[in-house]
Short mmCIF file of C-alpha atoms in Angstrom, two decimals:
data_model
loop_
_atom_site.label_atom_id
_atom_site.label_comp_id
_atom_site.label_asym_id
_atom_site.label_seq_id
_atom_site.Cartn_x
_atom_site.Cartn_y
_atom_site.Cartn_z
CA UNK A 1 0.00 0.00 0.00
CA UNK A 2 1.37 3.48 -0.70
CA UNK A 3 2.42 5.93 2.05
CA UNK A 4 1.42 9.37 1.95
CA UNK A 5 3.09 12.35 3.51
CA UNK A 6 0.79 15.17 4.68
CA UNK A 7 1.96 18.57 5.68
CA UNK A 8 -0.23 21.12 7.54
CA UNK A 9 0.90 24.45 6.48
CA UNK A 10 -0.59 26.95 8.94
CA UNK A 11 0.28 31.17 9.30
CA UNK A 12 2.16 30.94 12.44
CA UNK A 13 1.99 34.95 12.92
CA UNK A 14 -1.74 34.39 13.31
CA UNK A 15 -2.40 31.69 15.48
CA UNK A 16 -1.02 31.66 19.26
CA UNK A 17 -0.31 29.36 21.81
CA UNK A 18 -3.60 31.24 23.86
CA UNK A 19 -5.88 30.85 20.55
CA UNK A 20 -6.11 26.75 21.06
CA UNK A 21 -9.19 25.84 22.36
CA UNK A 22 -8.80 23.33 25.04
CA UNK A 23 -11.34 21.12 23.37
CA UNK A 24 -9.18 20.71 20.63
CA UNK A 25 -6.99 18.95 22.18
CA UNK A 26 -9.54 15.95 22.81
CA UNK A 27 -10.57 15.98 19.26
CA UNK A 28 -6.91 15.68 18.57
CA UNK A 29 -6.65 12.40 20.67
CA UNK A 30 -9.33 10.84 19.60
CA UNK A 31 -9.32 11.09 15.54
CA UNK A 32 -5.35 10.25 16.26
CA UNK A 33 -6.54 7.11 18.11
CA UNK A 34 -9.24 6.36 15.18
CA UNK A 35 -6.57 6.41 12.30
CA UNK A 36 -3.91 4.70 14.84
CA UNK A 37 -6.56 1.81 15.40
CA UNK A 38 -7.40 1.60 11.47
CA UNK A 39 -4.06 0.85 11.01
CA UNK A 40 -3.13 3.91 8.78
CA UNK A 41 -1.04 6.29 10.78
CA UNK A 42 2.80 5.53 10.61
CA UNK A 43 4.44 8.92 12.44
CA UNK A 44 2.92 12.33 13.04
CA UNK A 45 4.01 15.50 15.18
CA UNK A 46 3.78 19.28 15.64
CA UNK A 47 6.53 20.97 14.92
CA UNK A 48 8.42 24.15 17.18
CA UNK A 49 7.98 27.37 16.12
CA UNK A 50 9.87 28.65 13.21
CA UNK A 51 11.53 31.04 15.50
CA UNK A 52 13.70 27.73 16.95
CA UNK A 53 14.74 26.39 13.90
CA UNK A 54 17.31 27.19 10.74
CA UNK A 55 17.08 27.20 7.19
CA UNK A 56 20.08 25.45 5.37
CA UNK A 57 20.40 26.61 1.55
CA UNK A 58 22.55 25.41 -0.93
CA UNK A 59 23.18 27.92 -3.74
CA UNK A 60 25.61 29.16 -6.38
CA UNK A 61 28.26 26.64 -4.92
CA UNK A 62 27.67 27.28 -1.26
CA UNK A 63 25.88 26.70 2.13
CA UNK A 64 24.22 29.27 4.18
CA UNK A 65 22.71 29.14 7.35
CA UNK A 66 19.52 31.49 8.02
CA UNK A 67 17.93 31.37 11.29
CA UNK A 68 14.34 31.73 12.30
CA UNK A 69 11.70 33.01 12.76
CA UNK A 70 11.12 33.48 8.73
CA UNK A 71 8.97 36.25 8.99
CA UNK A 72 9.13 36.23 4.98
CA UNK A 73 7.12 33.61 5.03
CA UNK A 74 3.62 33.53 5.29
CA UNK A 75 2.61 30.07 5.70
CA UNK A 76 5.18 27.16 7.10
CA UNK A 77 4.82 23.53 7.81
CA UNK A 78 3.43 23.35 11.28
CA UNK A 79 3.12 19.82 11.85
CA UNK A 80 3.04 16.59 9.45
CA UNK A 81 1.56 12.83 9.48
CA UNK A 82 3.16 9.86 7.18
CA UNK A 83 0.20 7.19 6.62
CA UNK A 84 -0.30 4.14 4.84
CA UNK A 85 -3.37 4.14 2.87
CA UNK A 86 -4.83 2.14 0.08
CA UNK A 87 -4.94 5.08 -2.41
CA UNK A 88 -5.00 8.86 -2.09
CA UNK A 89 -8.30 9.15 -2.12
CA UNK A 90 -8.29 7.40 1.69
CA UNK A 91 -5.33 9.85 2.83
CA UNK A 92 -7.32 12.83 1.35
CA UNK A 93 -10.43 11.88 3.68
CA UNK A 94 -7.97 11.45 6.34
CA UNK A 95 -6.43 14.71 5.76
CA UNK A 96 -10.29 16.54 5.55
CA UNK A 97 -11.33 14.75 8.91
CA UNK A 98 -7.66 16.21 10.43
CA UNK A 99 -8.70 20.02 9.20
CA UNK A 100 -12.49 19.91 10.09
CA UNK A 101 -11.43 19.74 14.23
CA UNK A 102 -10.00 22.61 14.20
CA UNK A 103 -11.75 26.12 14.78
CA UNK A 104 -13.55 27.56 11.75
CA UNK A 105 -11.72 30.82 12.42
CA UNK A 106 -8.48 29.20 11.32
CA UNK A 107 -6.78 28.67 8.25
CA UNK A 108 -5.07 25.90 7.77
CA UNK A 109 -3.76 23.80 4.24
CA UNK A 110 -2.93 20.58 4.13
CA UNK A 111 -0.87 19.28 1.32
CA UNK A 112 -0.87 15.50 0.92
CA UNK A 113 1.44 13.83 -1.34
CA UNK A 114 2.65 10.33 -1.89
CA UNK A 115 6.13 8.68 -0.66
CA UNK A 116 8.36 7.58 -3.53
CA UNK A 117 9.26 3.85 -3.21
CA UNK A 118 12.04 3.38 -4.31
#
């Protein structure tokens, strides 16, 4: 069966530590259970803040190191799931059941693509 990565892109300028309901939290846990128990999740985890982590570039022969926060950045990968499902059309449901439990006040995108086996 093919594995999927999904990345939740989310404007990390907009949304705050206070702005997390504490219900969410219990959604969280129990849709994460549900896929666990299907047999479909294989790793997922939030990610720190931009502001704790460093952007390596390669370019015109060299590496550079920029440090966060990217504040040119609008949007940035804010957490990320890697599941096993029998076609994308079973991660994309997956994905739309992750995004509906959040508030309707956010914005959140969630790009879901699939592993190359090599």
């Amino acid at each position: 069966m093919p594995r999927f990565l999904s990345m939740i892109r989310i404007e990390e300028n907009k949304i705050s530590e206070d702005d997390f309901p504490e219900e969410l939290g219990e959604r969280m846990g129990k849709l994460l259970e549900e896929i666990t128990k299907a047999g479909v999740m294989l790793d997922t985890a939030g990610l720190r803040p931009t502001a704790e982590g460093t952007r390596v570039t390669w370019s015109d022969g060299k590496i550079s190191y920029t440090d966060g926060p990217f504040t040119e950045t609008k949007e940035v990968i804010g957490g990320y799931s890697i599941t096993q499902c029998k076609d994308k059309a079973e991660a994309l449901e997956w994905a739309k059941r992750f995004l509906e439990i959040h508030p309707e006040r956010w914005t959140i995108t969630c790009e879901v693509r699939e592993i190359e086996e090599g």
